[in-house]
PDB file of C-alpha atoms in Angstrom:
ATOM      1  CA  UNK A   1       0.261   0.000  -0.109  1.00  0.00           C
ATOM      2  CA  UNK A   2       1.101   3.762  -0.479  1.00  0.00           C
ATOM      3  CA  UNK A   3       2.045   3.684   3.705  1.00  0.00           C
ATOM      4  CA  UNK A   4       3.814   0.555   3.488  1.00  0.00           C
ATOM      5  CA  UNK A   5       7.159   2.780   4.082  1.00  0.00           C
ATOM      6  CA  UNK A   6       6.122   4.697   6.792  1.00  0.00           C
ATOM      7  CA  UNK A   7       5.122   1.988   9.073  1.00  0.00           C
ATOM      8  CA  UNK A   8       7.783   2.104  12.724  1.00  0.00           C
ATOM      9  CA  UNK A   9       9.421  -0.732  14.101  1.00  0.00           C
ATOM     10  CA  UNK A  10       9.713   0.767  17.988  1.00  0.00           C
ATOM     11  CA  UNK A  11      10.908  -2.358  19.799  1.00  0.00           C
ATOM     12  CA  UNK A  12      12.966  -2.867  22.979  1.00  0.00           C
ATOM     13  CA  UNK A  13      16.580  -3.487  22.913  1.00  0.00           C
ATOM     14  CA  UNK A  14      18.982  -3.033  25.037  1.00  0.00           C
ATOM     15  CA  UNK A  15      20.482   0.025  24.501  1.00  0.00           C
ATOM     16  CA  UNK A  16      24.237   0.261  24.012  1.00  0.00           C
ATOM     17  CA  UNK A  17      24.247   3.467  25.041  1.00  0.00           C
ATOM     18  CA  UNK A  18      23.986   1.025  28.559  1.00  0.00           C
ATOM     19  CA  UNK A  19      25.379  -1.902  27.500  1.00  0.00           C
ATOM     20  CA  UNK A  20      28.562   0.594  26.911  1.00  0.00           C
ATOM     21  CA  UNK A  21      29.611   3.147  30.195  1.00  0.00           C
ATOM     22  CA  UNK A  22      32.857   4.360  31.128  1.00  0.00           C
ATOM     23  CA  UNK A  23      33.467   3.875  35.231  1.00  0.00           C
ATOM     24  CA  UNK A  24      34.538   7.083  35.592  1.00  0.00           C
ATOM     25  CA  UNK A  25      31.039   8.311  34.666  1.00  0.00           C
ATOM     26  CA  UNK A  26      29.586  10.673  37.335  1.00  0.00           C
ATOM     27  CA  UNK A  27      26.036  10.238  37.919  1.00  0.00           C
ATOM     28  CA  UNK A  28      24.553  13.765  39.394  1.00  0.00           C
ATOM     29  CA  UNK A  29      22.681  13.266  43.415  1.00  0.00           C
ATOM     30  CA  UNK A  30      19.250  14.863  40.843  1.00  0.00           C
ATOM     31  CA  UNK A  31      18.108  14.844  38.090  1.00  0.00           C
ATOM     32  CA  UNK A  32      15.532  15.481  36.639  1.00  0.00           C
ATOM     33  CA  UNK A  33      14.157  14.953  32.958  1.00  0.00           C
ATOM     34  CA  UNK A  34      11.599  16.780  31.568  1.00  0.00           C
ATOM     35  CA  UNK A  35       9.161  14.096  28.833  1.00  0.00           C
ATOM     36  CA  UNK A  36       6.676  14.975  26.306  1.00  0.00           C
ATOM     37  CA  UNK A  37       5.153  14.247  22.719  1.00  0.00           C
ATOM     38  CA  UNK A  38       6.993  16.443  19.561  1.00  0.00           C
ATOM     39  CA  UNK A  39       5.185  19.839  19.547  1.00  0.00           C
ATOM     40  CA  UNK A  40       3.992  19.237  23.720  1.00  0.00           C
ATOM     41  CA  UNK A  41       5.915  22.606  24.887  1.00  0.00           C
ATOM     42  CA  UNK A  42       7.957  20.467  26.609  1.00  0.00           C
ATOM     43  CA  UNK A  43      11.273  22.942  24.997  1.00  0.00           C
ATOM     44  CA  UNK A  44       9.906  25.305  27.067  1.00  0.00           C
ATOM     45  CA  UNK A  45       9.575  23.913  30.466  1.00  0.00           C
ATOM     46  CA  UNK A  46      12.678  22.470  30.286  1.00  0.00           C
ATOM     47  CA  UNK A  47      14.207  25.833  28.935  1.00  0.00           C
ATOM     48  CA  UNK A  48      12.507  27.634  31.989  1.00  0.00           C
ATOM     49  CA  UNK A  49      13.989  25.000  34.755  1.00  0.00           C
ATOM     50  CA  UNK A  50      17.283  24.810  33.293  1.00  0.00           C
ATOM     51  CA  UNK A  51      16.962  29.938  34.100  1.00  0.00           C
ATOM     52  CA  UNK A  52      17.389  28.295  37.754  1.00  0.00           C
ATOM     53  CA  UNK A  53      19.068  24.825  38.609  1.00  0.00           C
ATOM     54  CA  UNK A  54      22.123  25.039  39.456  1.00  0.00           C
ATOM     55  CA  UNK A  55      24.570  24.547  37.491  1.00  0.00           C
ATOM     56  CA  UNK A  56      26.915  21.875  39.481  1.00  0.00           C
ATOM     57  CA  UNK A  57      27.139  18.522  39.361  1.00  0.00           C
ATOM     58  CA  UNK A  58      25.309  17.576  42.019  1.00  0.00           C
ATOM     59  CA  UNK A  59      22.321  17.874  39.902  1.00  0.00           C
ATOM     60  CA  UNK A  60      21.006  18.041  36.628  1.00  0.00           C
ATOM     61  CA  UNK A  61      18.271  18.595  34.134  1.00  0.00           C
ATOM     62  CA  UNK A  62      17.366  16.236  30.757  1.00  0.00           C
ATOM     63  CA  UNK A  63      15.137  17.822  28.209  1.00  0.00           C
ATOM     64  CA  UNK A  64      13.380  13.885  26.675  1.00  0.00           C
ATOM     65  CA  UNK A  65      11.367  14.788  23.790  1.00  0.00           C
ATOM     66  CA  UNK A  66       9.161  11.085  22.810  1.00  0.00           C
ATOM     67  CA  UNK A  67      10.695  10.595  19.429  1.00  0.00           C
ATOM     68  CA  UNK A  68      14.332  11.474  20.382  1.00  0.00           C
ATOM     69  CA  UNK A  69      16.215  13.453  17.573  1.00  0.00           C
ATOM     70  CA  UNK A  70      15.353  13.089  14.075  1.00  0.00           C
ATOM     71  CA  UNK A  71      16.752  10.927  10.701  1.00  0.00           C
ATOM     72  CA  UNK A  72      15.677  10.640   7.646  1.00  0.00           C
ATOM     73  CA  UNK A  73      14.801   6.470   8.352  1.00  0.00           C
ATOM     74  CA  UNK A  74      11.925   6.129   9.946  1.00  0.00           C
ATOM     75  CA  UNK A  75      12.462   2.313  12.181  1.00  0.00           C
ATOM     76  CA  UNK A  76      12.399   3.912  15.579  1.00  0.00           C
ATOM     77  CA  UNK A  77      13.923   1.795  18.001  1.00  0.00           C
ATOM     78  CA  UNK A  78      13.767   2.339  22.425  1.00  0.00           C
ATOM     79  CA  UNK A  79      16.709   2.716  24.417  1.00  0.00           C
ATOM     80  CA  UNK A  80      16.844   1.941  28.403  1.00  0.00           C
ATOM     81  CA  UNK A  81      18.114   5.601  28.922  1.00  0.00           C
ATOM     82  CA  UNK A  82      18.725   8.746  28.212  1.00  0.00           C
ATOM     83  CA  UNK A  83      22.637   8.536  29.533  1.00  0.00           C
ATOM     84  CA  UNK A  84      24.934  11.869  29.941  1.00  0.00           C
ATOM     85  CA  UNK A  85      27.726  12.959  27.437  1.00  0.00           C
ATOM     86  CA  UNK A  86      27.417   9.984  25.587  1.00  0.00           C
ATOM     87  CA  UNK A  87      26.396   9.612  22.530  1.00  0.00           C
ATOM     88  CA  UNK A  88      25.798   6.239  20.757  1.00  0.00           C
ATOM     89  CA  UNK A  89      21.936   6.831  20.255  1.00  0.00           C
ATOM     90  CA  UNK A  90      20.508   5.817  17.056  1.00  0.00           C
ATOM     91  CA  UNK A  91      19.280   9.082  14.563  1.00  0.00           C
ATOM     92  CA  UNK A  92      16.151   8.969  16.100  1.00  0.00           C
ATOM     93  CA  UNK A  93      14.648   6.622  18.286  1.00  0.00           C
ATOM     94  CA  UNK A  94      12.606   6.427  22.238  1.00  0.00           C
ATOM     95  CA  UNK A  95      13.593   6.978  25.601  1.00  0.00           C
ATOM     96  CA  UNK A  96      11.420   3.833  28.070  1.00  0.00           C
ATOM     97  CA  UNK A  97      11.023   5.933  30.732  1.00  0.00           C
ATOM     98  CA  UNK A  98      10.463   3.633  33.296  1.00  0.00           C
ATOM     99  CA  UNK A  99      13.374   1.599  32.529  1.00  0.00           C
ATOM    100  CA  UNK A 100      15.777   5.563  32.226  1.00  0.00           C
ATOM    101  CA  UNK A 101      13.855   6.129  36.317  1.00  0.00           C
ATOM    102  CA  UNK A 102      15.046   2.925  36.657  1.00  0.00           C
ATOM    103  CA  UNK A 103      18.860   2.737  35.898  1.00  0.00           C
ATOM    104  CA  UNK A 104      19.111   6.392  37.633  1.00  0.00           C
ATOM    105  CA  UNK A 105      17.622   5.270  40.651  1.00  0.00           C
ATOM    106  CA  UNK A 106      19.089   1.629  40.690  1.00  0.00           C
ATOM    107  CA  UNK A 107      22.930   4.418  40.894  1.00  0.00           C
ATOM    108  CA  UNK A 108      21.295   5.819  43.465  1.00  0.00           C
ATOM    109  CA  UNK A 109      20.318   9.522  41.376  1.00  0.00           C
ATOM    110  CA  UNK A 110      17.223  11.117  43.077  1.00  0.00           C
ATOM    111  CA  UNK A 111      15.411  10.800  39.484  1.00  0.00           C
ATOM    112  CA  UNK A 112      12.415  13.020  38.908  1.00  0.00           C
ATOM    113  CA  UNK A 113       9.860  12.849  35.023  1.00  0.00           C
ATOM    114  CA  UNK A 114       7.868  15.829  34.531  1.00  0.00           C
ATOM    115  CA  UNK A 115       5.708  14.818  31.963  1.00  0.00           C
ATOM    116  CA  UNK A 116       3.910  17.239  30.439  1.00  0.00           C
ATOM    117  CA  UNK A 117       0.767  17.263  28.058  1.00  0.00           C
ATOM    118  CA  UNK A 118      -0.855  19.518  26.111  1.00  0.00           C
ATOM    119  CA  UNK A 119      -3.869  19.284  23.974  1.00  0.00           C
ATOM    120  CA  UNK A 120      -2.975  15.756  21.132  1.00  0.00           C
ATOM    121  CA  UNK A 121      -4.871  17.426  18.494  1.00  0.00           C
ATOM    122  CA  UNK A 122      -2.639  20.508  18.549  1.00  0.00           C
ATOM    123  CA  UNK A 123       0.641  19.464  19.390  1.00  0.00           C
ATOM    124  CA  UNK A 124       0.748  17.021  15.935  1.00  0.00           C
ATOM    125  CA  UNK A 125       0.088  20.112  14.252  1.00  0.00           C
ATOM    126  CA  UNK A 126       3.052  21.796  16.276  1.00  0.00           C
ATOM    127  CA  UNK A 127       5.083  19.038  15.451  1.00  0.00           C
ATOM    128  CA  UNK A 128       4.423  18.774  12.101  1.00  0.00           C
ATOM    129  CA  UNK A 129       4.697  22.894  11.516  1.00  0.00           C
ATOM    130  CA  UNK A 130       8.260  22.729  12.875  1.00  0.00           C
ATOM    131  CA  UNK A 131       8.846  20.071  10.488  1.00  0.00           C
ATOM    132  CA  UNK A 132      10.648  17.661  12.936  1.00  0.00           C
ATOM    133  CA  UNK A 133      11.827  14.783  10.426  1.00  0.00           C
ATOM    134  CA  UNK A 134       9.743  15.704   7.548  1.00  0.00           C
ATOM    135  CA  UNK A 135       7.381  12.517   9.667  1.00  0.00           C
ATOM    136  CA  UNK A 136       3.790  13.009   7.654  1.00  0.00           C
ATOM    137  CA  UNK A 137       0.829  12.786   9.695  1.00  0.00           C
ATOM    138  CA  UNK A 138       0.541   9.280   9.400  1.00  0.00           C
ATOM    139  CA  UNK A 139       3.085   8.707  11.096  1.00  0.00           C
ATOM    140  CA  UNK A 140       3.108  11.326  13.217  1.00  0.00           C
ATOM    141  CA  UNK A 141      -0.471   9.716  15.092  1.00  0.00           C
ATOM    142  CA  UNK A 142       1.219   6.862  15.137  1.00  0.00           C
ATOM    143  CA  UNK A 143       4.440   7.744  16.623  1.00  0.00           C
ATOM    144  CA  UNK A 144       2.521   9.798  19.600  1.00  0.00           C
ATOM    145  CA  UNK A 145       0.475   6.564  20.299  1.00  0.00           C
ATOM    146  CA  UNK A 146       3.408   5.024  20.882  1.00  0.00           C
ATOM    147  CA  UNK A 147       5.120   8.429  22.688  1.00  0.00           C
ATOM    148  CA  UNK A 148       1.994   8.158  25.034  1.00  0.00           C
ATOM    149  CA  UNK A 149       1.790   4.540  25.185  1.00  0.00           C
ATOM    150  CA  UNK A 150       5.736   5.146  27.478  1.00  0.00           C
ATOM    151  CA  UNK A 151       4.315   7.843  29.181  1.00  0.00           C
ATOM    152  CA  UNK A 152       1.666   6.251  30.948  1.00  0.00           C
ATOM    153  CA  UNK A 153       3.772   2.931  31.411  1.00  0.00           C
ATOM    154  CA  UNK A 154       6.516   5.455  34.271  1.00  0.00           C
ATOM    155  CA  UNK A 155       3.234   6.941  35.284  1.00  0.00           C
ATOM    156  CA  UNK A 156       0.974   3.324  36.376  1.00  0.00           C
ATOM    157  CA  UNK A 157       4.496   1.928  37.641  1.00  0.00           C
ATOM    158  CA  UNK A 158       5.757   5.600  39.245  1.00  0.00           C
ATOM    159  CA  UNK A 159       2.476   7.652  40.328  1.00  0.00           C
ATOM    160  CA  UNK A 160       3.332  10.971  41.559  1.00  0.00           C
ATOM    161  CA  UNK A 161       6.921   9.304  43.745  1.00  0.00           C
ATOM    162  CA  UNK A 162       8.594   9.631  40.510  1.00  0.00           C
ATOM    163  CA  UNK A 163       6.327  10.927  38.066  1.00  0.00           C
ATOM    164  CA  UNK A 164       4.713  13.895  37.789  1.00  0.00           C
ATOM    165  CA  UNK A 165       2.050  15.954  35.098  1.00  0.00           C
ATOM    166  CA  UNK A 166       2.695  19.251  34.036  1.00  0.00           C
ATOM    167  CA  UNK A 167      -0.486  20.260  32.490  1.00  0.00           C
ATOM    168  CA  UNK A 168       0.855  22.876  28.499  1.00  0.00           C
ATOM    169  CA  UNK A 169      -2.935  24.652  29.066  1.00  0.00           C
ATOM    170  CA  UNK A 170      -2.885  24.771  32.664  1.00  0.00           C
ATOM    171  CA  UNK A 171       0.821  26.838  32.900  1.00  0.00           C
ATOM    172  CA  UNK A 172      -0.245  29.198  30.024  1.00  0.00           C
ATOM    173  CA  UNK A 173      -3.569  30.338  31.644  1.00  0.00           C
ATOM    174  CA  UNK A 174      -2.162  29.489  35.680  1.00  0.00           C
ATOM    175  CA  UNK A 175       1.519  30.837  34.917  1.00  0.00           C
ATOM    176  CA  UNK A 176       3.600  31.941  38.120  1.00  0.00           C
ATOM    177  CA  UNK A 177       1.013  29.868  40.643  1.00  0.00           C
ATOM    178  CA  UNK A 178       1.535  26.344  38.835  1.00  0.00           C
ATOM    179  CA  UNK A 179       4.697  27.736  37.538  1.00  0.00           C
ATOM    180  CA  UNK A 180       6.236  28.152  41.720  1.00  0.00           C
ATOM    181  CA  UNK A 181       4.684  24.761  42.846  1.00  0.00           C
ATOM    182  CA  UNK A 182       5.987  23.143  40.126  1.00  0.00           C
ATOM    183  CA  UNK A 183       9.378  23.964  41.825  1.00  0.00           C
ATOM    184  CA  UNK A 184       8.683  24.171  44.559  1.00  0.00           C
ATOM    185  CA  UNK A 185       7.500  20.579  44.227  1.00  0.00           C
ATOM    186  CA  UNK A 186      10.883  20.426  41.991  1.00  0.00           C
ATOM    187  CA  UNK A 187      12.667  21.497  45.504  1.00  0.00           C
ATOM    188  CA  UNK A 188      13.895  24.537  42.700  1.00  0.00           C
ATOM    189  CA  UNK A 189      13.727  27.972  45.153  1.00  0.00           C
ATOM    190  CA  UNK A 190      13.034  30.703  41.961  1.00  0.00           C
ATOM    191  CA  UNK A 191      11.178  33.750  42.059  1.00  0.00           C
ATOM    192  CA  UNK A 192      11.653  33.621  37.874  1.00  0.00           C
ATOM    193  CA  UNK A 193       8.954  33.863  35.947  1.00  0.00           C
ATOM    194  CA  UNK A 194       9.393  33.219  31.372  1.00  0.00           C
ATOM    195  CA  UNK A 195       7.748  35.407  28.886  1.00  0.00           C
ATOM    196  CA  UNK A 196       4.003  33.659  29.285  1.00  0.00           C
ATOM    197  CA  UNK A 197       2.902  33.031  24.926  1.00  0.00           C
ATOM    198  CA  UNK A 198       0.791  30.706  24.389  1.00  0.00           C
ATOM    199  CA  UNK A 199       1.253  28.224  21.311  1.00  0.00           C
ATOM    200  CA  UNK A 200      -2.542  27.178  21.196  1.00  0.00           C
ATOM    201  CA  UNK A 201      -4.049  31.062  20.931  1.00  0.00           C
ATOM    202  CA  UNK A 202      -2.574  30.242  16.953  1.00  0.00           C
ATOM    203  CA  UNK A 203      -4.289  27.114  16.398  1.00  0.00           C
ATOM    204  CA  UNK A 204      -7.681  27.939  18.220  1.00  0.00           C
ATOM    205  CA  UNK A 205      -8.188  31.360  16.252  1.00  0.00           C
ATOM    206  CA  UNK A 206      -7.733  29.115  13.075  1.00  0.00           C
ATOM    207  CA  UNK A 207     -10.214  26.162  14.180  1.00  0.00           C
ATOM    208  CA  UNK A 208     -12.631  28.925  14.989  1.00  0.00           C
ATOM    209  CA  UNK A 209     -12.325  31.555  11.317  1.00  0.00           C
ATOM    210  CA  UNK A 210     -12.882  27.751   9.985  1.00  0.00           C
ATOM    211  CA  UNK A 211     -15.826  26.813  11.401  1.00  0.00           C
ATOM    212  CA  UNK A 212     -17.418  31.253  11.087  1.00  0.00           C
ATOM    213  CA  UNK A 213     -16.176  31.029   7.738  1.00  0.00           C
ATOM    214  CA  UNK A 214     -16.555  27.392   6.644  1.00  0.00           C
ATOM    215  CA  UNK A 215     -19.872  27.360   6.091  1.00  0.00           C
ATOM    216  CA  UNK A 216     -20.632  30.898   4.751  1.00  0.00           C
ATOM    217  CA  UNK A 217     -17.621  30.284   1.824  1.00  0.00           C
ATOM    218  CA  UNK A 218     -19.578  26.604   0.868  1.00  0.00           C
ATOM    219  CA  UNK A 219     -22.892  27.933   1.182  1.00  0.00           C
ATOM    220  CA  UNK A 220     -21.488  31.406  -1.288  1.00  0.00           C
ATOM    221  CA  UNK A 221     -20.022  28.660  -3.637  1.00  0.00           C
ATOM    222  CA  UNK A 222     -23.122  26.346  -4.005  1.00  0.00           C
ATOM    223  CA  UNK A 223     -25.576  26.016  -6.521  1.00  0.00           C
ATOM    224  CA  UNK A 224     -29.027  25.767  -6.206  1.00  0.00           C
ATOM    225  CA  UNK A 225     -31.012  23.679  -8.493  1.00  0.00           C
ATOM    226  CA  UNK A 226     -34.559  24.024  -9.690  1.00  0.00           C
ATOM    227  CA  UNK A 227     -36.446  22.027  -8.540  1.00  0.00           C
TER     228      UNK A 227
END
């Protein structure tokens, strides 16, 4: 069929990155990993947290997009964990967030994961608008479904103990009060505020214009036949 070349294989092999670990690798005491679908707004939260976290080796911030990276090949594999200062990964891949937490936690790292959720229809539009790896819409759907499964499993396995959920829409609406609660939950003391620019407005406005003018345009261009 015409979509055969867009089939994605999500595998669960052992990650080369976790198989080959340098003996002198120094892990942080605290790790905050921000995770989200492409176009979810997770980059906005990650950038904000990078402004307020200390820069010493005791605490580290990661940002993981699901999928991560970019490659012309649409064969996407899943790795066990995203490790610092290593580049032994395929061009485009998922990170299994459950095993990512386990990998760090079993090595004494206080790891916390922040799942950023955004209206899935809008996050897909954002993903396609930004031309993430020139992914076609049907592949974007498959990728996003796989990503949501990974995030659901992480939350089911660790709940609020290691995983917290942040709503992009809630952050854009509540702004300071919501952001400061995120800081508090992550053990961050700061009053830093970013510019809250709601990326949903553009898409909502387009949908409203379409709903208002679409039927009118259709009616104007329609042909009424004599009975």
